[in-house]
Amino acid sequence: MLGAMLAGGLVWLLFPALVGQPLALAGIQGLCAALVSHLLRGPVWWLPIHLGFMPLAVLALGLGLPSWVWLAGFAVLLLVFWRTDRSRVPLYLTNAVASEAVAGLIPDEPVSVVDLGCGDGGLLRRLARARPDCRFVGFEHAPLTWAWAWLGCRGLPNIEIRFGDFWSHPLGGYALVYAFLSPVPMQRLWLKARAEMKPDALLVSNSFTVPDIEPESTVEVADARQTRLYCYRPAG
């Protein structure tokens, strides 16, 4: 939405001749959306999506495709993103470099770790291979990404992928709780963590801080998006 507003304003002010050219407008919108995503430190893999989505949509409109194609496309997007409008948490994936940093935060002894919104399960697979002595649980509420994670993790006996909402699941049994969500649910997550987590347990939030709460420590990840892992001890 912000990218579209920026594109509309730029075209109206600087390139009025492009107002009647949908593909050019779509390209400018894609550039603006990618720029906003970069400035907000969004995941790098979102950049080509921002750049190409609107131009491809404009091109597709000119193909005269049957209506079922659009329905199928909508169904796939729904299965991947599910009720993002309600959860306010988009699909974020933890990269390999950040996964190594998370692995370094796990205690030396065998413990249980939970990923609140595990996406495709990539983080859990890396952690499970690095720490076969630990137990890992992942929650995912989008059907297609849950199936992707479940299939990808089947060969690792120390991973459990659960379908559904993590809000009703108690956090008291985990030494480390990992979340890569969005700014919206962080206050609610903090209240849940304070009520349920053990005093020595660690809450690790990728990129998003808890409002008005100072983290115990911050891990600077040497990846392309300069990820920060904010570490809290909610019950400490």
GROMACS .gro file of N, CA and C in nm, residues 86-193:
model
  324
   86ARG      N    1  -0.569  -1.120   0.991
   86ARG     CA    2  -0.607  -1.129   1.132
   86ARG      C    3  -0.486  -1.138   1.223
   87SER      N    4  -0.388  -1.218   1.185
   87SER     CA    5  -0.270  -1.236   1.270
   87SER      C    6  -0.174  -1.118   1.260
   88ARG      N    7  -0.178  -1.046   1.147
   88ARG     CA    8  -0.088  -0.934   1.120
   88ARG      C    9   0.058  -0.980   1.121
   89VAL      N   10   0.079  -1.106   1.084
   89VAL     CA   11   0.214  -1.162   1.078
   89VAL      C   12   0.236  -1.220   0.940
   90PRO      N   13   0.318  -1.157   0.855
   90PRO     CA   14   0.345  -1.212   0.722
   90PRO      C   15   0.440  -1.331   0.730
   91LEU      N   16   0.469  -1.389   0.615
   91LEU     CA   17   0.561  -1.503   0.610
   91LEU      C   18   0.704  -1.451   0.609
   92TYR      N   19   0.776  -1.474   0.717
   92TYR     CA   20   0.918  -1.441   0.727
   92TYR      C   21   0.995  -1.572   0.745
   93LEU      N   22   1.105  -1.587   0.672
   93LEU     CA   23   1.188  -1.706   0.683
   93LEU      C   24   1.324  -1.668   0.741
   94THR      N   25   1.372  -1.748   0.834
   94THR     CA   26   1.501  -1.724   0.898
   94THR      C   27   1.612  -1.781   0.812
   95ASN      N   28   1.709  -1.697   0.775
   95ASN     CA   29   1.816  -1.743   0.687
   95ASN      C   30   1.919  -1.826   0.762
   96ALA      N   31   2.012  -1.884   0.687
   96ALA     CA   32   2.109  -1.978   0.745
   96ALA      C   33   2.203  -1.909   0.844
   97VAL      N   34   2.243  -1.786   0.814
   97VAL     CA   35   2.336  -1.716   0.904
   97VAL      C   36   2.268  -1.685   1.037
   98ALA      N   37   2.144  -1.638   1.030
   98ALA     CA   38   2.069  -1.612   1.153
   98ALA      C   39   2.043  -1.741   1.230
   99SER      N   40   2.022  -1.851   1.158
   99SER     CA   41   2.000  -1.980   1.223
   99SER      C   42   2.122  -2.020   1.306
  100GLU      N   43   2.242  -1.995   1.254
  100GLU     CA   44   2.364  -2.026   1.330
  100GLU      C   45   2.371  -1.943   1.458
  101ALA      N   46   2.328  -1.817   1.447
  101ALA     CA   47   2.328  -1.731   1.566
  101ALA      C   48   2.229  -1.782   1.671
  102VAL      N   49   2.112  -1.828   1.625
  102VAL     CA   50   2.014  -1.883   1.719
  102VAL      C   51   2.069  -2.010   1.784
  103ALA      N   52   2.135  -2.094   1.706
  103ALA     CA   53   2.194  -2.217   1.761
  103ALA      C   54   2.293  -2.185   1.873
  104GLY      N   55   2.364  -2.074   1.859
  104GLY     CA   56   2.460  -2.035   1.962
  104GLY      C   57   2.396  -1.990   2.092
  105LEU      N   58   2.266  -1.964   2.090
  105LEU     CA   59   2.194  -1.920   2.210
  105LEU      C   60   2.133  -2.037   2.288
  106ILE      N   61   2.133  -2.155   2.230
  106ILE     CA   62   2.076  -2.272   2.297
  106ILE      C   63   2.172  -2.320   2.406
  107PRO      N   64   2.124  -2.349   2.525
  107PRO     CA   65   2.211  -2.398   2.633
  107PRO      C   66   2.287  -2.525   2.592
  108ASP      N   67   2.398  -2.551   2.659
  108ASP     CA   68   2.481  -2.666   2.624
  108ASP      C   69   2.412  -2.799   2.653
  109GLU      N   70   2.329  -2.802   2.756
  109GLU     CA   71   2.261  -2.927   2.792
  109GLU      C   72   2.140  -2.951   2.701
  110PRO      N   73   2.091  -3.074   2.693
  110PRO     CA   74   1.972  -3.103   2.612
  110PRO      C   75   1.850  -3.028   2.665
  111VAL      N   76   1.784  -2.953   2.576
  111VAL     CA   77   1.667  -2.874   2.615
  111VAL      C   78   1.563  -2.881   2.504
  112SER      N   79   1.447  -2.819   2.531
  112SER     CA   80   1.341  -2.807   2.431
  112SER      C   81   1.335  -2.663   2.381
  113VAL      N   82   1.315  -2.649   2.250
  113VAL     CA   83   1.310  -2.518   2.183
  113VAL      C   84   1.184  -2.513   2.099
  114VAL      N   85   1.116  -2.398   2.097
  114VAL     CA   86   0.995  -2.383   2.015
  114VAL      C   87   1.010  -2.263   1.923
  115ASP      N   88   0.963  -2.279   1.800
  115ASP     CA   89   0.959  -2.173   1.699
  115ASP      C   90   0.813  -2.135   1.679
  116LEU      N   91   0.777  -2.013   1.718
  116LEU     CA   92   0.638  -1.967   1.710
  116LEU      C   93   0.611  -1.908   1.572
  117GLY      N   94   0.575  -1.994   1.479
  117GLY     CA   95   0.555  -1.952   1.341
  117GLY      C   96   0.673  -1.996   1.258
  118CYS      N   97   0.682  -2.127   1.233
  118CYS     CA   98   0.806  -2.185   1.178
  118CYS      C   99   0.816  -2.178   1.027
  119GLY      N  100   0.711  -2.129   0.957
  119GLY     CA  101   0.720  -2.118   0.812
  119GLY      C  102   0.748  -2.251   0.747
  120ASP      N  103   0.853  -2.256   0.665
  120ASP     CA  104   0.886  -2.380   0.594
  120ASP      C  105   0.970  -2.476   0.679
  121GLY      N  106   0.997  -2.440   0.803
  121GLY     CA  107   1.073  -2.528   0.891
  121GLY      C  108   1.223  -2.522   0.874
  122GLY      N  109   1.273  -2.428   0.793
  122GLY     CA  110   1.416  -2.421   0.766
  122GLY      C  111   1.501  -2.402   0.890
  123LEU      N  112   1.459  -2.311   0.977
  123LEU     CA  113   1.534  -2.289   1.101
  123LEU      C  114   1.540  -2.416   1.185
  124LEU      N  115   1.426  -2.482   1.202
  124LEU     CA  116   1.421  -2.601   1.286
  124LEU      C  117   1.508  -2.713   1.229
  125ARG      N  118   1.510  -2.728   1.098
  125ARG     CA  119   1.595  -2.832   1.038
  125ARG      C  120   1.743  -2.805   1.068
  126ARG      N  121   1.783  -2.681   1.053
  126ARG     CA  122   1.924  -2.647   1.080
  126ARG      C  123   1.958  -2.670   1.227
  127LEU      N  124   1.869  -2.627   1.316
  127LEU     CA  125   1.894  -2.644   1.459
  127LEU      C  126   1.896  -2.791   1.497
  128ALA      N  127   1.803  -2.869   1.441
  128ALA     CA  128   1.794  -3.011   1.477
  128ALA      C  129   1.918  -3.087   1.433
  129ARG      N  130   1.975  -3.049   1.320
  129ARG     CA  131   2.098  -3.115   1.274
  129ARG      C  132   2.217  -3.071   1.359
  130ALA      N  133   2.218  -2.945   1.400
  130ALA     CA  134   2.329  -2.895   1.482
  130ALA      C  135   2.323  -2.947   1.625
  131ARG      N  136   2.200  -2.970   1.675
  131ARG     CA  137   2.182  -3.013   1.814
  131ARG      C  138   2.088  -3.134   1.819
  132PRO      N  139   2.138  -3.251   1.779
  132PRO     CA  140   2.053  -3.371   1.782
  132PRO      C  141   2.012  -3.412   1.923
  133ASP      N  142   2.077  -3.355   2.025
  133ASP     CA  143   2.043  -3.388   2.163
  133ASP      C  144   1.923  -3.309   2.214
  134CYS      N  145   1.877  -3.211   2.138
  134CYS     CA  146   1.766  -3.125   2.181
  134CYS      C  147   1.636  -3.160   2.109
  135ARG      N  148   1.526  -3.114   2.167
  135ARG     CA  149   1.393  -3.135   2.108
  135ARG      C  150   1.343  -3.001   2.054
  136PHE      N  151   1.288  -3.004   1.932
  136PHE     CA  152   1.243  -2.882   1.866
  136PHE      C  153   1.097  -2.895   1.824
  137VAL      N  154   1.020  -2.791   1.852
  137VAL     CA  155   0.878  -2.787   1.818
  137VAL      C  156   0.853  -2.661   1.736
  138GLY      N  157   0.776  -2.675   1.628
  138GLY     CA  158   0.741  -2.560   1.546
  138GLY      C  159   0.591  -2.552   1.526
  139PHE      N  160   0.538  -2.430   1.531
  139PHE     CA  161   0.396  -2.405   1.505
  139PHE      C  162   0.382  -2.328   1.375
  140GLU      N  163   0.285  -2.369   1.293
  140GLU     CA  164   0.255  -2.297   1.169
  140GLU      C  165   0.106  -2.307   1.142
  141HIS      N  166   0.042  -2.193   1.115
  141HIS     CA  167  -0.104  -2.192   1.098
  141HIS      C  168  -0.147  -2.185   0.953
  142ALA      N  169  -0.055  -2.164   0.859
  142ALA     CA  170  -0.090  -2.161   0.716
  142ALA      C  171  -0.078  -2.302   0.660
  143PRO      N  172  -0.183  -2.356   0.599
  143PRO     CA  173  -0.182  -2.498   0.560
  143PRO      C  174  -0.068  -2.539   0.468
  144LEU      N  175  -0.040  -2.460   0.364
  144LEU     CA  176   0.062  -2.502   0.268
  144LEU      C  177   0.202  -2.496   0.327
  145THR      N  178   0.232  -2.391   0.401
  145THR     CA  179   0.365  -2.383   0.462
  145THR      C  180   0.380  -2.485   0.575
  146TRP      N  181   0.270  -2.515   0.646
  146TRP     CA  182   0.277  -2.622   0.746
  146TRP      C  183   0.310  -2.756   0.679
  147ALA      N  184   0.242  -2.786   0.567
  147ALA     CA  185   0.269  -2.912   0.497
  147ALA      C  186   0.414  -2.916   0.447
  148TRP      N  187   0.462  -2.805   0.398
  148TRP     CA  188   0.600  -2.794   0.352
  148TRP      C  189   0.696  -2.824   0.467
  149ALA      N  190   0.672  -2.762   0.581
  149ALA     CA  191   0.758  -2.783   0.698
  149ALA      C  192   0.749  -2.928   0.746
  150TRP      N  193   0.629  -2.981   0.753
  150TRP     CA  194   0.609  -3.118   0.803
  150TRP      C  195   0.681  -3.219   0.715
  151LEU      N  196   0.667  -3.203   0.583
  151LEU     CA  197   0.733  -3.295   0.490
  151LEU      C  198   0.885  -3.281   0.499
  152GLY      N  199   0.933  -3.158   0.509
  152GLY     CA  200   1.077  -3.135   0.513
  152GLY      C  201   1.143  -3.184   0.640
  153CYS      N  202   1.067  -3.194   0.748
  153CYS     CA  203   1.124  -3.231   0.878
  153CYS      C  204   1.099  -3.377   0.915
  154ARG      N  205   1.034  -3.453   0.828
  154ARG     CA  206   0.997  -3.590   0.864
  154ARG      C  207   1.117  -3.678   0.897
  155GLY      N  208   1.231  -3.654   0.834
  155GLY     CA  209   1.348  -3.738   0.856
  155GLY      C  210   1.427  -3.705   0.980
  156LEU      N  211   1.382  -3.605   1.055
  156LEU     CA  212   1.455  -3.563   1.175
  156LEU      C  213   1.370  -3.596   1.298
  157PRO      N  214   1.410  -3.696   1.376
  157PRO     CA  215   1.325  -3.744   1.486
  157PRO      C  216   1.310  -3.647   1.602
  158ASN      N  217   1.396  -3.545   1.609
  158ASN     CA  218   1.387  -3.452   1.722
  158ASN      C  219   1.310  -3.324   1.688
  159ILE      N  220   1.232  -3.329   1.578
  159ILE     CA  221   1.147  -3.215   1.541
  159ILE      C  222   1.001  -3.258   1.541
  160GLU      N  223   0.915  -3.172   1.594
  160GLU     CA  224   0.770  -3.191   1.587
  160GLU      C  225   0.708  -3.064   1.527
  161ILE      N  226   0.638  -3.080   1.415
  161ILE     CA  227   0.571  -2.967   1.349
  161ILE      C  228   0.422  -2.975   1.380
  162ARG      N  229   0.368  -2.871   1.440
  162ARG     CA  230   0.227  -2.869   1.478
  162ARG      C  231   0.152  -2.766   1.395
  163PHE      N  232   0.032  -2.804   1.354
  163PHE     CA  233  -0.053  -2.714   1.275
  163PHE      C  234  -0.146  -2.638   1.368
  164GLY      N  235  -0.149  -2.507   1.353
  164GLY     CA  236  -0.244  -2.428   1.431
  164GLY      C  237  -0.181  -2.307   1.497
  165ASP      N  238  -0.258  -2.248   1.585
  165ASP     CA  239  -0.223  -2.124   1.653
  165ASP      C  240  -0.142  -2.155   1.779
  166PHE      N  241  -0.030  -2.086   1.797
  166PHE     CA  242   0.054  -2.112   1.914
  166PHE      C  243   0.004  -2.042   2.040
  167TRP      N  244  -0.092  -1.952   2.028
  167TRP     CA  245  -0.131  -1.871   2.144
  167TRP      C  246  -0.190  -1.954   2.259
  168SER      N  247  -0.251  -2.066   2.226
  168SER     CA  248  -0.309  -2.151   2.331
  168SER      C  249  -0.210  -2.254   2.384
  169HIS      N  250  -0.089  -2.256   2.332
  169HIS     CA  251   0.011  -2.356   2.372
  169HIS      C  252   0.099  -2.300   2.484
  170PRO      N  253   0.112  -2.369   2.596
  170PRO     CA  254   0.195  -2.320   2.708
  170PRO      C  255   0.343  -2.320   2.672
  171LEU      N  256   0.415  -2.221   2.722
  171LEU     CA  257   0.557  -2.204   2.691
  171LEU      C  258   0.649  -2.248   2.805
  172GLY      N  259   0.591  -2.303   2.911
  172GLY     CA  260   0.670  -2.336   3.029
  172GLY      C  261   0.771  -2.446   3.011
  173GLY      N  262   0.756  -2.529   2.909
  173GLY     CA  263   0.846  -2.642   2.891
  173GLY      C  264   0.967  -2.615   2.803
  174TYR      N  265   0.990  -2.490   2.766
  174TYR     CA  266   1.095  -2.459   2.669
  174TYR      C  267   1.204  -2.371   2.731
  175ALA      N  268   1.328  -2.406   2.701
  175ALA     CA  269   1.441  -2.324   2.746
  175ALA      C  270   1.463  -2.205   2.655
  176LEU      N  271   1.420  -2.217   2.529
  176LEU     CA  272   1.433  -2.106   2.434
  176LEU      C  273   1.307  -2.099   2.349
  177VAL      N  274   1.249  -1.982   2.343
  177VAL     CA  275   1.131  -1.955   2.261
  177VAL      C  276   1.173  -1.856   2.153
  178TYR      N  277   1.157  -1.897   2.026
  178TYR     CA  278   1.199  -1.813   1.914
  178TYR      C  279   1.077  -1.761   1.840
  179ALA      N  280   1.081  -1.632   1.803
  179ALA     CA  281   0.970  -1.571   1.731
  179ALA      C  282   1.023  -1.476   1.624
  180PHE      N  283   0.972  -1.491   1.502
  180PHE     CA  284   1.000  -1.397   1.393
  180PHE      C  285   0.862  -1.356   1.341
  181LEU      N  286   0.800  -1.261   1.408
  181LEU     CA  287   0.659  -1.230   1.385
  181LEU      C  288   0.643  -1.095   1.314
  182SER      N  289   0.605  -0.994   1.386
  182SER     CA  290   0.590  -0.857   1.337
  182SER      C  291   0.576  -0.768   1.460
  183PRO      N  292   0.578  -0.637   1.445
  183PRO     CA  293   0.562  -0.552   1.564
  183PRO      C  294   0.427  -0.568   1.634
  184VAL      N  295   0.324  -0.608   1.558
  184VAL     CA  296   0.187  -0.607   1.611
  184VAL      C  297   0.168  -0.697   1.733
  185PRO      N  298   0.209  -0.825   1.731
  185PRO     CA  299   0.178  -0.913   1.845
  185PRO      C  300   0.282  -0.914   1.956
  186MET      N  301   0.384  -0.830   1.950
  186MET     CA  302   0.494  -0.842   2.045
  186MET      C  303   0.453  -0.815   2.190
  187GLN      N  304   0.366  -0.718   2.212
  187GLN     CA  305   0.322  -0.691   2.349
  187GLN      C  306   0.243  -0.809   2.405
  188ARG      N  307   0.156  -0.865   2.322
  188ARG     CA  308   0.078  -0.982   2.366
  188ARG      C  309   0.170  -1.101   2.392
  189LEU      N  310   0.270  -1.120   2.307
  189LEU     CA  311   0.365  -1.230   2.327
  189LEU      C  312   0.442  -1.211   2.457
  190TRP      N  313   0.480  -1.088   2.486
  190TRP     CA  314   0.553  -1.060   2.610
  190TRP      C  315   0.471  -1.097   2.733
  191LEU      N  316   0.344  -1.061   2.732
  191LEU     CA  317   0.258  -1.093   2.845
  191LEU      C  318   0.242  -1.244   2.861
  192LYS      N  319   0.228  -1.314   2.751
  192LYS     CA  320   0.218  -1.460   2.755
  192LYS      C  321   0.348  -1.521   2.807
  193ALA      N  322   0.461  -1.471   2.758
  193ALA     CA  323   0.590  -1.524   2.799
  193ALA      C  324   0.616  -1.499   2.948
   0.00000   0.00000   0.00000
